[in-house]
mmCIF file with all atom_site columns, C-alpha atoms in Angstrom:
data_model
loop_
_atom_site.group_PDB
_atom_site.id
_atom_site.type_symbol
_atom_site.label_atom_id
_atom_site.label_alt_id
_atom_site.label_comp_id
_atom_site.label_asym_id
_atom_site.label_entity_id
_atom_site.label_seq_id
_atom_site.pdbx_PDB_ins_code
_atom_site.Cartn_x
_atom_site.Cartn_y
_atom_site.Cartn_z
_atom_site.occupancy
_atom_site.B_iso_or_equiv
_atom_site.pdbx_formal_charge
_atom_site.auth_seq_id
_atom_site.auth_comp_id
_atom_site.auth_asym_id
_atom_site.auth_atom_id
_atom_site.pdbx_PDB_model_num
ATOM 1   C CA . GLY A 1 1   ? 9.548   3.193   6.485   1.00 51.00 ? 1   GLY A CA 1
ATOM 2   C CA . GLU A 1 2   ? 6.132   1.510   5.559   1.00 60.00 ? 2   GLU A CA 1
ATOM 3   C CA . ASP A 1 3   ? 3.730   1.794   7.887   1.00 83.00 ? 3   ASP A CA 1
ATOM 4   C CA . VAL A 1 4   ? -0.108  0.796   7.039   1.00 90.00 ? 4   VAL A CA 1
ATOM 5   C CA . GLU A 1 5   ? -2.788  1.898   10.140  1.00 91.00 ? 5   GLU A CA 1
ATOM 6   C CA . GLN A 1 6   ? -6.494  0.795   10.806  1.00 93.00 ? 6   GLN A CA 1
ATOM 7   C CA . SER A 1 7   ? -8.432  1.163   13.461  1.00 89.00 ? 7   SER A CA 1
ATOM 8   C CA . LEU A 1 8   ? -8.925  -2.022  15.736  1.00 90.00 ? 8   LEU A CA 1
ATOM 9   C CA . PHE A 1 9   ? -12.678 -2.578  16.053  1.00 95.00 ? 9   PHE A CA 1
ATOM 10  C CA . LEU A 1 10  ? -15.769 -1.668  14.421  1.00 96.00 ? 10  LEU A CA 1
ATOM 11  C CA . SER A 1 11  ? -19.535 -2.715  14.983  1.00 97.00 ? 11  SER A CA 1
ATOM 12  C CA . VAL A 1 12  ? -22.191 -2.464  12.440  1.00 96.00 ? 12  VAL A CA 1
ATOM 13  C CA . ARG A 1 13  ? -25.696 -2.983  12.572  1.00 96.00 ? 13  ARG A CA 1
ATOM 14  C CA . GLU A 1 14  ? -26.813 -5.803  10.070  1.00 96.00 ? 14  GLU A CA 1
ATOM 15  C CA . GLY A 1 15  ? -28.109 -4.243  7.261   1.00 96.00 ? 15  GLY A CA 1
ATOM 16  C CA . ASP A 1 16  ? -26.278 -1.043  7.384   1.00 97.00 ? 16  ASP A CA 1
ATOM 17  C CA . SER A 1 17  ? -23.154 -0.190  5.495   1.00 97.00 ? 17  SER A CA 1
ATOM 18  C CA . SER A 1 18  ? -19.590 -0.793  7.221   1.00 97.00 ? 18  SER A CA 1
ATOM 19  C CA . VAL A 1 19  ? -16.862 1.608   5.948   1.00 97.00 ? 19  VAL A CA 1
ATOM 20  C CA . ILE A 1 20  ? -13.389 0.429   6.970   1.00 97.00 ? 20  ILE A CA 1
ATOM 21  C CA . ASN A 1 21  ? -10.536 2.844   6.742   1.00 96.00 ? 21  ASN A CA 1
ATOM 22  C CA . CYS A 1 22  ? -6.863  2.245   6.177   1.00 95.00 ? 22  CYS A CA 1
ATOM 23  C CA . THR A 1 23  ? -3.771  4.567   5.936   1.00 95.00 ? 23  THR A CA 1
ATOM 24  C CA . TYR A 1 24  ? -0.393  4.099   4.541   1.00 91.00 ? 24  TYR A CA 1
ATOM 25  C CA . THR A 1 25  ? 2.726   5.999   4.408   1.00 86.00 ? 25  THR A CA 1
ATOM 26  C CA . ASP A 1 26  ? 4.921   4.622   1.260   1.00 80.00 ? 26  ASP A CA 1
ATOM 27  C CA . SER A 1 27  ? 4.078   6.521   -1.556  1.00 76.00 ? 27  SER A CA 1
ATOM 28  C CA . SER A 1 28  ? 5.385   4.030   -4.074  1.00 77.00 ? 28  SER A CA 1
ATOM 29  C CA . SER A 1 29  ? 2.829   1.632   -3.399  1.00 75.00 ? 29  SER A CA 1
ATOM 30  C CA . THR A 1 30  ? 1.621   -0.101  -6.748  1.00 78.00 ? 30  THR A CA 1
ATOM 31  C CA . TYR A 1 31  ? -1.242  -2.251  -5.430  1.00 84.00 ? 31  TYR A CA 1
ATOM 32  C CA . LEU A 1 32  ? -3.551  -1.992  -2.263  1.00 89.00 ? 32  LEU A CA 1
ATOM 33  C CA . TYR A 1 33  ? -5.565  -4.679  -1.033  1.00 91.00 ? 33  TYR A CA 1
ATOM 34  C CA . TRP A 1 34  ? -8.216  -5.681  1.335   1.00 94.00 ? 34  TRP A CA 1
ATOM 35  C CA . TYR A 1 35  ? -8.264  -9.426  2.978   1.00 93.00 ? 35  TYR A CA 1
ATOM 36  C CA . LYS A 1 36  ? -10.651 -10.991 5.124   1.00 94.00 ? 36  LYS A CA 1
ATOM 37  C CA . GLN A 1 37  ? -9.471  -13.414 7.740   1.00 90.00 ? 37  GLN A CA 1
ATOM 38  C CA . GLU A 1 38  ? -12.561 -15.428 9.476   1.00 89.00 ? 38  GLU A CA 1
ATOM 39  C CA . PRO A 1 39  ? -11.837 -17.538 12.702  1.00 83.00 ? 39  PRO A CA 1
ATOM 40  C CA . GLY A 1 40  ? -9.273  -20.560 12.016  1.00 77.00 ? 40  GLY A CA 1
ATOM 41  C CA . ALA A 1 41  ? -8.859  -19.651 8.727   1.00 80.00 ? 41  ALA A CA 1
ATOM 42  C CA . GLY A 1 42  ? -6.184  -18.173 6.309   1.00 81.00 ? 42  GLY A CA 1
ATOM 43  C CA . LEU A 1 43  ? -6.317  -14.518 4.675   1.00 87.00 ? 43  LEU A CA 1
ATOM 44  C CA . GLN A 1 44  ? -8.605  -14.217 1.806   1.00 89.00 ? 44  GLN A CA 1
ATOM 45  C CA . LEU A 1 45  ? -7.778  -11.616 -0.534  1.00 88.00 ? 45  LEU A CA 1
ATOM 46  C CA . LEU A 1 46  ? -11.582 -9.912  -1.112  1.00 92.00 ? 46  LEU A CA 1
ATOM 47  C CA . THR A 1 47  ? -10.437 -7.095  -3.422  1.00 91.00 ? 47  THR A CA 1
ATOM 48  C CA . TYR A 1 48  ? -7.731  -4.839  -4.889  1.00 88.00 ? 48  TYR A CA 1
ATOM 49  C CA . ILE A 1 49  ? -7.211  -1.606  -6.441  1.00 89.00 ? 49  ILE A CA 1
ATOM 50  C CA . PHE A 1 50  ? -4.318  -0.524  -8.593  1.00 86.00 ? 50  PHE A CA 1
ATOM 51  C CA . SER A 1 51  ? -2.780  2.983   -7.301  1.00 84.00 ? 51  SER A CA 1
ATOM 52  C CA . ASN A 1 52  ? -3.721  5.215   -10.551 1.00 85.00 ? 52  ASN A CA 1
ATOM 53  C CA . MET A 1 53  ? -7.355  4.193   -9.508  1.00 89.00 ? 53  MET A CA 1
ATOM 54  C CA . ASP A 1 54  ? -9.586  6.002   -6.951  1.00 92.00 ? 54  ASP A CA 1
ATOM 55  C CA . MET A 1 55  ? -12.276 3.683   -6.937  1.00 95.00 ? 55  MET A CA 1
ATOM 56  C CA . LYS A 1 56  ? -13.314 0.320   -7.727  1.00 94.00 ? 56  LYS A CA 1
ATOM 57  C CA . GLN A 1 57  ? -16.606 -1.611  -7.102  1.00 95.00 ? 57  GLN A CA 1
ATOM 58  C CA . ASP A 1 58  ? -17.394 -5.498  -6.779  1.00 91.00 ? 58  ASP A CA 1
ATOM 59  C CA . GLN A 1 59  ? -20.948 -6.454  -5.899  1.00 94.00 ? 59  GLN A CA 1
ATOM 60  C CA . ARG A 1 60  ? -21.264 -5.311  -2.409  1.00 96.00 ? 60  ARG A CA 1
ATOM 61  C CA . LEU A 1 61  ? -17.700 -3.978  -2.033  1.00 96.00 ? 61  LEU A CA 1
ATOM 62  C CA . THR A 1 62  ? -16.277 -0.340  -2.701  1.00 97.00 ? 62  THR A CA 1
ATOM 63  C CA . VAL A 1 63  ? -12.743 0.440   -2.514  1.00 96.00 ? 63  VAL A CA 1
ATOM 64  C CA . LEU A 1 64  ? -12.056 4.305   -2.345  1.00 96.00 ? 64  LEU A CA 1
ATOM 65  C CA . LEU A 1 65  ? -8.599  5.517   -2.864  1.00 95.00 ? 65  LEU A CA 1
ATOM 66  C CA . ASN A 1 66  ? -7.377  8.779   -2.076  1.00 94.00 ? 66  ASN A CA 1
ATOM 67  C CA . LYS A 1 67  ? -3.640  8.780   -3.143  1.00 91.00 ? 67  LYS A CA 1
ATOM 68  C CA . LYS A 1 68  ? -3.355  12.545  -2.079  1.00 91.00 ? 68  LYS A CA 1
ATOM 69  C CA . ASP A 1 69  ? -4.065  11.764  1.673   1.00 92.00 ? 69  ASP A CA 1
ATOM 70  C CA . LYS A 1 70  ? -2.634  8.214   1.332   1.00 92.00 ? 70  LYS A CA 1
ATOM 71  C CA . HIS A 1 71  ? -5.906  6.813   2.747   1.00 94.00 ? 71  HIS A CA 1
ATOM 72  C CA . LEU A 1 72  ? -7.896  3.859   1.817   1.00 95.00 ? 72  LEU A CA 1
ATOM 73  C CA . SER A 1 73  ? -11.668 2.621   2.640   1.00 97.00 ? 73  SER A CA 1
ATOM 74  C CA . LEU A 1 74  ? -13.637 -0.503  2.288   1.00 97.00 ? 74  LEU A CA 1
ATOM 75  C CA . ARG A 1 75  ? -17.268 -0.194  1.976   1.00 97.00 ? 75  ARG A CA 1
ATOM 76  C CA . ILE A 1 76  ? -19.521 -2.776  2.570   1.00 97.00 ? 76  ILE A CA 1
ATOM 77  C CA . ALA A 1 77  ? -23.031 -2.576  1.784   1.00 97.00 ? 77  ALA A CA 1
ATOM 78  C CA . ASP A 1 78  ? -25.602 -4.163  3.165   1.00 97.00 ? 78  ASP A CA 1
ATOM 79  C CA . THR A 1 79  ? -23.757 -6.013  5.936   1.00 97.00 ? 79  THR A CA 1
ATOM 80  C CA . GLN A 1 80  ? -24.836 -9.276  6.704   1.00 96.00 ? 80  GLN A CA 1
ATOM 81  C CA . THR A 1 81  ? -24.004 -11.826 9.413   1.00 94.00 ? 81  THR A CA 1
ATOM 82  C CA . GLY A 1 82  ? -21.381 -13.555 7.721   1.00 94.00 ? 82  GLY A CA 1
ATOM 83  C CA . ASP A 1 83  ? -19.334 -10.552 7.021   1.00 96.00 ? 83  ASP A CA 1
ATOM 84  C CA . SER A 1 84  ? -18.103 -10.857 10.868  1.00 96.00 ? 84  SER A CA 1
ATOM 85  C CA . ALA A 1 85  ? -14.406 -11.409 10.092  1.00 96.00 ? 85  ALA A CA 1
ATOM 86  C CA . ILE A 1 86  ? -10.881 -9.591  10.304  1.00 94.00 ? 86  ILE A CA 1
ATOM 87  C CA . TYR A 1 87  ? -10.425 -7.199  7.581   1.00 96.00 ? 87  TYR A CA 1
ATOM 88  C CA . PHE A 1 88  ? -6.736  -6.587  6.589   1.00 94.00 ? 88  PHE A CA 1
ATOM 89  C CA . CYS A 1 89  ? -5.693  -3.434  4.512   1.00 94.00 ? 89  CYS A CA 1
ATOM 90  C CA . ALA A 1 90  ? -2.218  -4.113  2.768   1.00 91.00 ? 90  ALA A CA 1
ATOM 91  C CA . GLU A 1 91  ? 0.222   -2.720  0.167   1.00 88.00 ? 91  GLU A CA 1
ATOM 92  C CA . SER A 1 92  ? 2.637   -3.944  -2.230  1.00 82.00 ? 92  SER A CA 1
ATOM 93  C CA . THR A 1 93  ? 6.061   -2.650  -1.821  1.00 66.00 ? 93  THR A CA 1
ATOM 94  C CA . GLY A 1 94  ? 7.829   -5.403  -3.601  1.00 57.00 ? 94  GLY A CA 1
ATOM 95  C CA . SER A 1 95  ? 10.204  -5.040  -6.723  1.00 53.00 ? 95  SER A CA 1
ATOM 96  C CA . PHE A 1 96  ? 8.582   -7.823  -8.593  1.00 50.00 ? 96  PHE A CA 1
ATOM 97  C CA . GLY A 1 97  ? 4.994   -6.632  -7.981  1.00 48.00 ? 97  GLY A CA 1
ATOM 98  C CA . ASN A 1 98  ? 2.640   -7.836  -4.892  1.00 50.00 ? 98  ASN A CA 1
ATOM 99  C CA . GLU A 1 99  ? 4.705   -10.187 -3.504  1.00 65.00 ? 99  GLU A CA 1
ATOM 100 C CA . LYS A 1 100 ? 6.232   -8.205  -0.717  1.00 76.00 ? 100 LYS A CA 1
ATOM 101 C CA . LEU A 1 101 ? 2.961   -6.955  1.060   1.00 85.00 ? 101 LEU A CA 1
ATOM 102 C CA . THR A 1 102 ? 2.814   -4.413  4.241   1.00 86.00 ? 102 THR A CA 1
ATOM 103 C CA . PHE A 1 103 ? -0.128  -5.238  6.370   1.00 90.00 ? 103 PHE A CA 1
ATOM 104 C CA . GLY A 1 104 ? -2.309  -3.427  8.668   1.00 92.00 ? 104 GLY A CA 1
ATOM 105 C CA . THR A 1 105 ? -3.159  -4.830  12.175  1.00 90.00 ? 105 THR A CA 1
ATOM 106 C CA . GLY A 1 106 ? -6.504  -5.422  10.748  1.00 93.00 ? 106 GLY A CA 1
ATOM 107 C CA . THR A 1 107 ? -9.814  -4.229  11.812  1.00 96.00 ? 107 THR A CA 1
ATOM 108 C CA . ARG A 1 108 ? -12.141 -6.544  13.549  1.00 95.00 ? 108 ARG A CA 1
ATOM 109 C CA . LEU A 1 109 ? -16.064 -6.214  12.351  1.00 97.00 ? 109 LEU A CA 1
ATOM 110 C CA . THR A 1 110 ? -18.679 -7.136  14.499  1.00 96.00 ? 110 THR A CA 1
ATOM 111 C CA . ILE A 1 111 ? -22.244 -7.461  12.975  1.00 95.00 ? 111 ILE A CA 1
ATOM 112 C CA . ILE A 1 112 ? -24.872 -6.286  15.895  1.00 93.00 ? 112 ILE A CA 1
ATOM 113 C CA . PRO A 1 113 ? -28.353 -8.038  14.818  1.00 89.00 ? 113 PRO A CA 1
ATOM 114 C CA . ASN B 2 1   ? -7.888  -28.195 -5.490  1.00 51.00 ? 1   ASN B CA 1
ATOM 115 C CA . ALA B 2 2   ? -6.595  -27.976 -2.033  1.00 70.00 ? 2   ALA B CA 1
ATOM 116 C CA . GLY B 2 3   ? -5.794  -24.714 -0.774  1.00 88.00 ? 3   GLY B CA 1
ATOM 117 C CA . VAL B 2 4   ? -2.279  -23.602 0.871   1.00 92.00 ? 4   VAL B CA 1
ATOM 118 C CA . MET B 2 5   ? -1.745  -26.056 3.626   1.00 94.00 ? 5   MET B CA 1
ATOM 119 C CA . GLN B 2 6   ? 0.049   -25.410 6.933   1.00 96.00 ? 6   GLN B CA 1
ATOM 120 C CA . ASN B 2 7   ? 1.107   -27.902 9.782   1.00 96.00 ? 7   ASN B CA 1
ATOM 121 C CA . PRO B 2 8   ? 0.895   -28.120 12.344  1.00 96.00 ? 8   PRO B CA 1
ATOM 122 C CA . ARG B 2 9   ? -1.865  -25.766 13.226  1.00 94.00 ? 9   ARG B CA 1
ATOM 123 C CA . HIS B 2 10  ? -0.354  -25.265 16.631  1.00 96.00 ? 10  HIS B CA 1
ATOM 124 C CA . LEU B 2 11  ? 3.024   -25.795 17.882  1.00 97.00 ? 11  LEU B CA 1
ATOM 125 C CA . VAL B 2 12  ? 4.205   -25.669 21.453  1.00 98.00 ? 12  VAL B CA 1
ATOM 126 C CA . ARG B 2 13  ? 8.027   -25.612 22.160  1.00 98.00 ? 13  ARG B CA 1
ATOM 127 C CA . ARG B 2 14  ? 10.162  -24.780 25.377  1.00 97.00 ? 14  ARG B CA 1
ATOM 128 C CA . ARG B 2 15  ? 13.196  -22.327 25.258  1.00 97.00 ? 15  ARG B CA 1
ATOM 129 C CA . GLY B 2 16  ? 16.011  -23.377 23.359  1.00 97.00 ? 16  GLY B CA 1
ATOM 130 C CA . GLN B 2 17  ? 14.105  -25.843 21.349  1.00 98.00 ? 17  GLN B CA 1
ATOM 131 C CA . GLU B 2 18  ? 13.833  -26.006 17.574  1.00 98.00 ? 18  GLU B CA 1
ATOM 132 C CA . ALA B 2 19  ? 10.333  -25.265 15.575  1.00 98.00 ? 19  ALA B CA 1
ATOM 133 C CA . ARG B 2 20  ? 9.817   -26.554 12.320  1.00 98.00 ? 20  ARG B CA 1
ATOM 134 C CA . LEU B 2 21  ? 6.833   -25.281 10.331  1.00 98.00 ? 21  LEU B CA 1
ATOM 135 C CA . ARG B 2 22  ? 5.498   -26.651 7.123   1.00 98.00 ? 22  ARG B CA 1
ATOM 136 C CA . CYS B 2 23  ? 3.939   -25.466 3.797   1.00 97.00 ? 23  CYS B CA 1
ATOM 137 C CA . SER B 2 24  ? 2.551   -27.031 0.945   1.00 96.00 ? 24  SER B CA 1
ATOM 138 C CA . PRO B 2 25  ? 1.818   -24.505 -1.631  1.00 94.00 ? 25  PRO B CA 1
ATOM 139 C CA . MET B 2 26  ? -1.239  -24.812 -3.969  1.00 91.00 ? 26  MET B CA 1
ATOM 140 C CA . LYS B 2 27  ? -0.868  -26.997 -6.846  1.00 89.00 ? 27  LYS B CA 1
ATOM 141 C CA . GLY B 2 28  ? 0.690   -25.305 -9.691  1.00 85.00 ? 28  GLY B CA 1
ATOM 142 C CA . HIS B 2 29  ? 2.192   -22.690 -7.504  1.00 88.00 ? 29  HIS B CA 1
ATOM 143 C CA . SER B 2 30  ? 6.001   -22.296 -7.541  1.00 87.00 ? 30  SER B CA 1
ATOM 144 C CA . HIS B 2 31  ? 6.373   -19.423 -5.273  1.00 89.00 ? 31  HIS B CA 1
ATOM 145 C CA . VAL B 2 32  ? 5.753   -18.985 -1.417  1.00 93.00 ? 32  VAL B CA 1
ATOM 146 C CA . TYR B 2 33  ? 6.021   -16.505 0.913   1.00 93.00 ? 33  TYR B CA 1
ATOM 147 C CA . TRP B 2 34  ? 6.302   -16.625 4.834   1.00 96.00 ? 34  TRP B CA 1
ATOM 148 C CA . TYR B 2 35  ? 4.844   -14.054 7.092   1.00 95.00 ? 35  TYR B CA 1
ATOM 149 C CA . ARG B 2 36  ? 4.758   -13.758 11.070  1.00 95.00 ? 36  ARG B CA 1
ATOM 150 C CA . GLN B 2 37  ? 2.108   -12.024 12.895  1.00 90.00 ? 37  GLN B CA 1
ATOM 151 C CA . LEU B 2 38  ? 3.002   -10.811 16.238  1.00 87.00 ? 38  LEU B CA 1
ATOM 152 C CA . PRO B 2 39  ? 0.089   -10.540 18.479  1.00 80.00 ? 39  PRO B CA 1
ATOM 153 C CA . GLU B 2 40  ? -1.848  -7.027  18.394  1.00 74.00 ? 40  GLU B CA 1
ATOM 154 C CA . GLU B 2 41  ? 0.105   -6.857  14.863  1.00 78.00 ? 41  GLU B CA 1
ATOM 155 C CA . GLY B 2 42  ? -0.191  -6.794  11.250  1.00 81.00 ? 42  GLY B CA 1
ATOM 156 C CA . LEU B 2 43  ? 1.413   -9.638  9.185   1.00 88.00 ? 43  LEU B CA 1
ATOM 157 C CA . LYS B 2 44  ? 4.916   -8.852  8.598   1.00 90.00 ? 44  LYS B CA 1
ATOM 158 C CA . PHE B 2 45  ? 6.787   -10.279 5.389   1.00 90.00 ? 45  PHE B CA 1
ATOM 159 C CA . MET B 2 46  ? 9.752   -12.571 6.435   1.00 94.00 ? 46  MET B CA 1
ATOM 160 C CA . VAL B 2 47  ? 10.864  -14.349 3.293   1.00 94.00 ? 47  VAL B CA 1
ATOM 161 C CA . TYR B 2 48  ? 10.021  -15.130 -0.411  1.00 91.00 ? 48  TYR B CA 1
ATOM 162 C CA . LEU B 2 49  ? 10.866  -18.253 -2.007  1.00 92.00 ? 49  LEU B CA 1
ATOM 163 C CA . GLN B 2 50  ? 11.008  -19.939 -5.467  1.00 90.00 ? 50  GLN B CA 1
ATOM 164 C CA . LYS B 2 51  ? 11.975  -23.806 -5.699  1.00 88.00 ? 51  LYS B CA 1
ATOM 165 C CA . GLU B 2 52  ? 15.338  -24.298 -4.511  1.00 89.00 ? 52  GLU B CA 1
ATOM 166 C CA . ASN B 2 53  ? 16.047  -20.430 -4.538  1.00 91.00 ? 53  ASN B CA 1
ATOM 167 C CA . ILE B 2 54  ? 15.675  -17.618 -1.789  1.00 93.00 ? 54  ILE B CA 1
ATOM 168 C CA . ILE B 2 55  ? 14.529  -14.489 -3.595  1.00 88.00 ? 55  ILE B CA 1
ATOM 169 C CA . ASP B 2 56  ? 14.165  -11.974 -0.641  1.00 89.00 ? 56  ASP B CA 1
ATOM 170 C CA . GLU B 2 57  ? 14.714  -12.753 2.906   1.00 92.00 ? 57  GLU B CA 1
ATOM 171 C CA . SER B 2 58  ? 14.918  -8.969  3.990   1.00 90.00 ? 58  SER B CA 1
ATOM 172 C CA . GLY B 2 59  ? 12.186  -9.519  6.562   1.00 91.00 ? 59  GLY B CA 1
ATOM 173 C CA . MET B 2 60  ? 13.891  -12.734 8.209   1.00 94.00 ? 60  MET B CA 1
ATOM 174 C CA . PRO B 2 61  ? 15.785  -12.248 11.314  1.00 94.00 ? 61  PRO B CA 1
ATOM 175 C CA . LYS B 2 62  ? 19.530  -13.048 10.775  1.00 91.00 ? 62  LYS B CA 1
ATOM 176 C CA . GLU B 2 63  ? 19.989  -15.590 13.131  1.00 95.00 ? 63  GLU B CA 1
ATOM 177 C CA . ARG B 2 64  ? 17.988  -18.950 14.481  1.00 97.00 ? 64  ARG B CA 1
ATOM 178 C CA . PHE B 2 65  ? 15.899  -18.565 11.404  1.00 97.00 ? 65  PHE B CA 1
ATOM 179 C CA . SER B 2 66  ? 16.414  -20.013 7.920   1.00 97.00 ? 66  SER B CA 1
ATOM 180 C CA . ALA B 2 67  ? 13.544  -21.178 5.018   1.00 97.00 ? 67  ALA B CA 1
ATOM 181 C CA . GLU B 2 68  ? 13.981  -23.683 2.136   1.00 96.00 ? 68  GLU B CA 1
ATOM 182 C CA . PHE B 2 69  ? 11.585  -24.737 -0.655  1.00 95.00 ? 69  PHE B CA 1
ATOM 183 C CA . PRO B 2 70  ? 13.155  -27.891 -2.048  1.00 93.00 ? 70  PRO B CA 1
ATOM 184 C CA . LYS B 2 71  ? 12.521  -29.219 -5.421  1.00 90.00 ? 71  LYS B CA 1
ATOM 185 C CA . GLU B 2 72  ? 10.260  -31.904 -3.952  1.00 90.00 ? 72  GLU B CA 1
ATOM 186 C CA . GLY B 2 73  ? 8.160   -31.112 -0.713  1.00 93.00 ? 73  GLY B CA 1
ATOM 187 C CA . PRO B 2 74  ? 6.819   -28.526 1.164   1.00 96.00 ? 74  PRO B CA 1
ATOM 188 C CA . SER B 2 75  ? 8.684   -25.377 2.043   1.00 97.00 ? 75  SER B CA 1
ATOM 189 C CA . ILE B 2 76  ? 10.220  -25.409 5.725   1.00 98.00 ? 76  ILE B CA 1
ATOM 190 C CA . LEU B 2 77  ? 10.338  -22.685 7.981   1.00 98.00 ? 77  LEU B CA 1
ATOM 191 C CA . ARG B 2 78  ? 12.871  -23.643 10.825  1.00 98.00 ? 78  ARG B CA 1
ATOM 192 C CA . ILE B 2 79  ? 13.757  -21.589 14.015  1.00 98.00 ? 79  ILE B CA 1
ATOM 193 C CA . GLN B 2 80  ? 16.565  -22.606 16.092  1.00 97.00 ? 80  GLN B CA 1
ATOM 194 C CA . GLN B 2 81  ? 16.799  -22.137 19.690  1.00 98.00 ? 81  GLN B CA 1
ATOM 195 C CA . VAL B 2 82  ? 13.199  -20.786 20.169  1.00 98.00 ? 82  VAL B CA 1
ATOM 196 C CA . VAL B 2 83  ? 12.690  -17.710 22.676  1.00 97.00 ? 83  VAL B CA 1
ATOM 197 C CA . ARG B 2 84  ? 9.444   -16.589 23.951  1.00 95.00 ? 84  ARG B CA 1
ATOM 198 C CA . GLY B 2 85  ? 9.568   -13.412 21.594  1.00 94.00 ? 85  GLY B CA 1
ATOM 199 C CA . ASP B 2 86  ? 9.380   -16.025 18.774  1.00 96.00 ? 86  ASP B CA 1
ATOM 200 C CA . SER B 2 87  ? 5.512   -16.744 19.993  1.00 96.00 ? 87  SER B CA 1
ATOM 201 C CA . ALA B 2 88  ? 3.408   -15.811 16.585  1.00 95.00 ? 88  ALA B CA 1
ATOM 202 C CA . ALA B 2 89  ? 1.074   -16.866 13.864  1.00 94.00 ? 89  ALA B CA 1
ATOM 203 C CA . TYR B 2 90  ? 3.258   -17.900 10.703  1.00 96.00 ? 90  TYR B CA 1
ATOM 204 C CA . PHE B 2 91  ? 1.404   -17.729 7.659   1.00 95.00 ? 91  PHE B CA 1
ATOM 205 C CA . CYS B 2 92  ? 2.384   -19.145 4.330   1.00 95.00 ? 92  CYS B CA 1
ATOM 206 C CA . ALA B 2 93  ? 1.307   -18.171 0.920   1.00 92.00 ? 93  ALA B CA 1
ATOM 207 C CA . SER B 2 94  ? 1.945   -19.132 -2.170  1.00 91.00 ? 94  SER B CA 1
ATOM 208 C CA . SER B 2 95  ? 1.396   -17.834 -5.871  1.00 85.00 ? 95  SER B CA 1
ATOM 209 C CA . GLU B 2 96  ? 1.616   -18.985 -9.542  1.00 79.00 ? 96  GLU B CA 1
ATOM 210 C CA . TYR B 2 97  ? 4.553   -18.519 -11.590 1.00 64.00 ? 97  TYR B CA 1
ATOM 211 C CA . ARG B 2 98  ? 4.245   -15.228 -14.241 1.00 57.00 ? 98  ARG B CA 1
ATOM 212 C CA . ASP B 2 99  ? 6.879   -13.656 -16.358 1.00 53.00 ? 99  ASP B CA 1
ATOM 213 C CA . ARG B 2 100 ? 8.377   -10.422 -14.950 1.00 50.00 ? 100 ARG B CA 1
ATOM 214 C CA . GLY B 2 101 ? 7.171   -8.428  -17.712 1.00 46.00 ? 101 GLY B CA 1
ATOM 215 C CA . ARG B 2 102 ? 3.783   -8.969  -17.143 1.00 45.00 ? 102 ARG B CA 1
ATOM 216 C CA . MET B 2 103 ? 1.644   -6.899  -15.187 1.00 45.00 ? 103 MET B CA 1
ATOM 217 C CA . ALA B 2 104 ? 1.959   -7.555  -11.737 1.00 44.00 ? 104 ALA B CA 1
ATOM 218 C CA . ASN B 2 105 ? -0.674  -8.682  -9.941  1.00 50.00 ? 105 ASN B CA 1
ATOM 219 C CA . GLU B 2 106 ? 0.120   -12.125 -8.491  1.00 57.00 ? 106 GLU B CA 1
ATOM 220 C CA . LYS B 2 107 ? -2.580  -13.302 -6.255  1.00 73.00 ? 107 LYS B CA 1
ATOM 221 C CA . LEU B 2 108 ? -1.530  -14.567 -2.956  1.00 81.00 ? 108 LEU B CA 1
ATOM 222 C CA . PHE B 2 109 ? -3.348  -17.582 -1.468  1.00 86.00 ? 109 PHE B CA 1
ATOM 223 C CA . PHE B 2 110 ? -2.793  -17.598 2.404   1.00 89.00 ? 110 PHE B CA 1
ATOM 224 C CA . GLY B 2 111 ? -3.040  -21.078 4.570   1.00 92.00 ? 111 GLY B CA 1
ATOM 225 C CA . SER B 2 112 ? -4.744  -21.190 8.074   1.00 90.00 ? 112 SER B CA 1
ATOM 226 C CA . GLY B 2 113 ? -1.204  -20.242 9.808   1.00 93.00 ? 113 GLY B CA 1
ATOM 227 C CA . THR B 2 114 ? 0.917   -22.172 12.550  1.00 96.00 ? 114 THR B CA 1
ATOM 228 C CA . GLN B 2 115 ? 0.571   -20.890 16.020  1.00 95.00 ? 115 GLN B CA 1
ATOM 229 C CA . LEU B 2 116 ? 3.789   -21.076 17.525  1.00 97.00 ? 116 LEU B CA 1
ATOM 230 C CA . SER B 2 117 ? 3.655   -20.834 21.419  1.00 97.00 ? 117 SER B CA 1
ATOM 231 C CA . VAL B 2 118 ? 7.212   -20.615 23.446  1.00 97.00 ? 118 VAL B CA 1
ATOM 232 C CA . LEU B 2 119 ? 6.996   -21.683 26.819  1.00 95.00 ? 119 LEU B CA 1
#
């Protein structure tokens, strides 16, 4: 079956880089996503990567995909207090594309001043 | 352009009552998805609807749960005879229609969720 795992907590000093890791089990995943959830808000799509890519960079965000090990990571450079949130990794398993997502439990990122 | 609107934000029900959760998708979006997040778990897919059609309900419990997305009005997730185990955050997401032949990358826009508490 499908399973996505993340560590629950991560603390990082302001200005350092944050690396949030995720492992998944479904080798037929087509897209992998990172979502951000701030307190009291819905999930916001941060970035995504197609399964035939191994890296994607978008400003302060870098996504690395190791398809062989089924490992996905999100690196946030120069972490700021506004980056405090829960970060969800998700994979697409739906037959039409990415409608049916399987999410991890989320990693709560705390920024230390 | 308002985002995905869910109401109520918080809903308290006693065991055996009915819960009705509403979701208004983003303007122009004709696809709606419901996800449930149990405490300490990730979001789990429940159901995928288009206007007046259920496309995929493989994640929805077969009893007590139903969903609809009528031609007019919001999508409704209905839970009959709620039990304590139904306590969770229920998230709705929407996306716009795209032809199946196009590269599949529909962005999902999520609402803020409804926190259901069953006493």
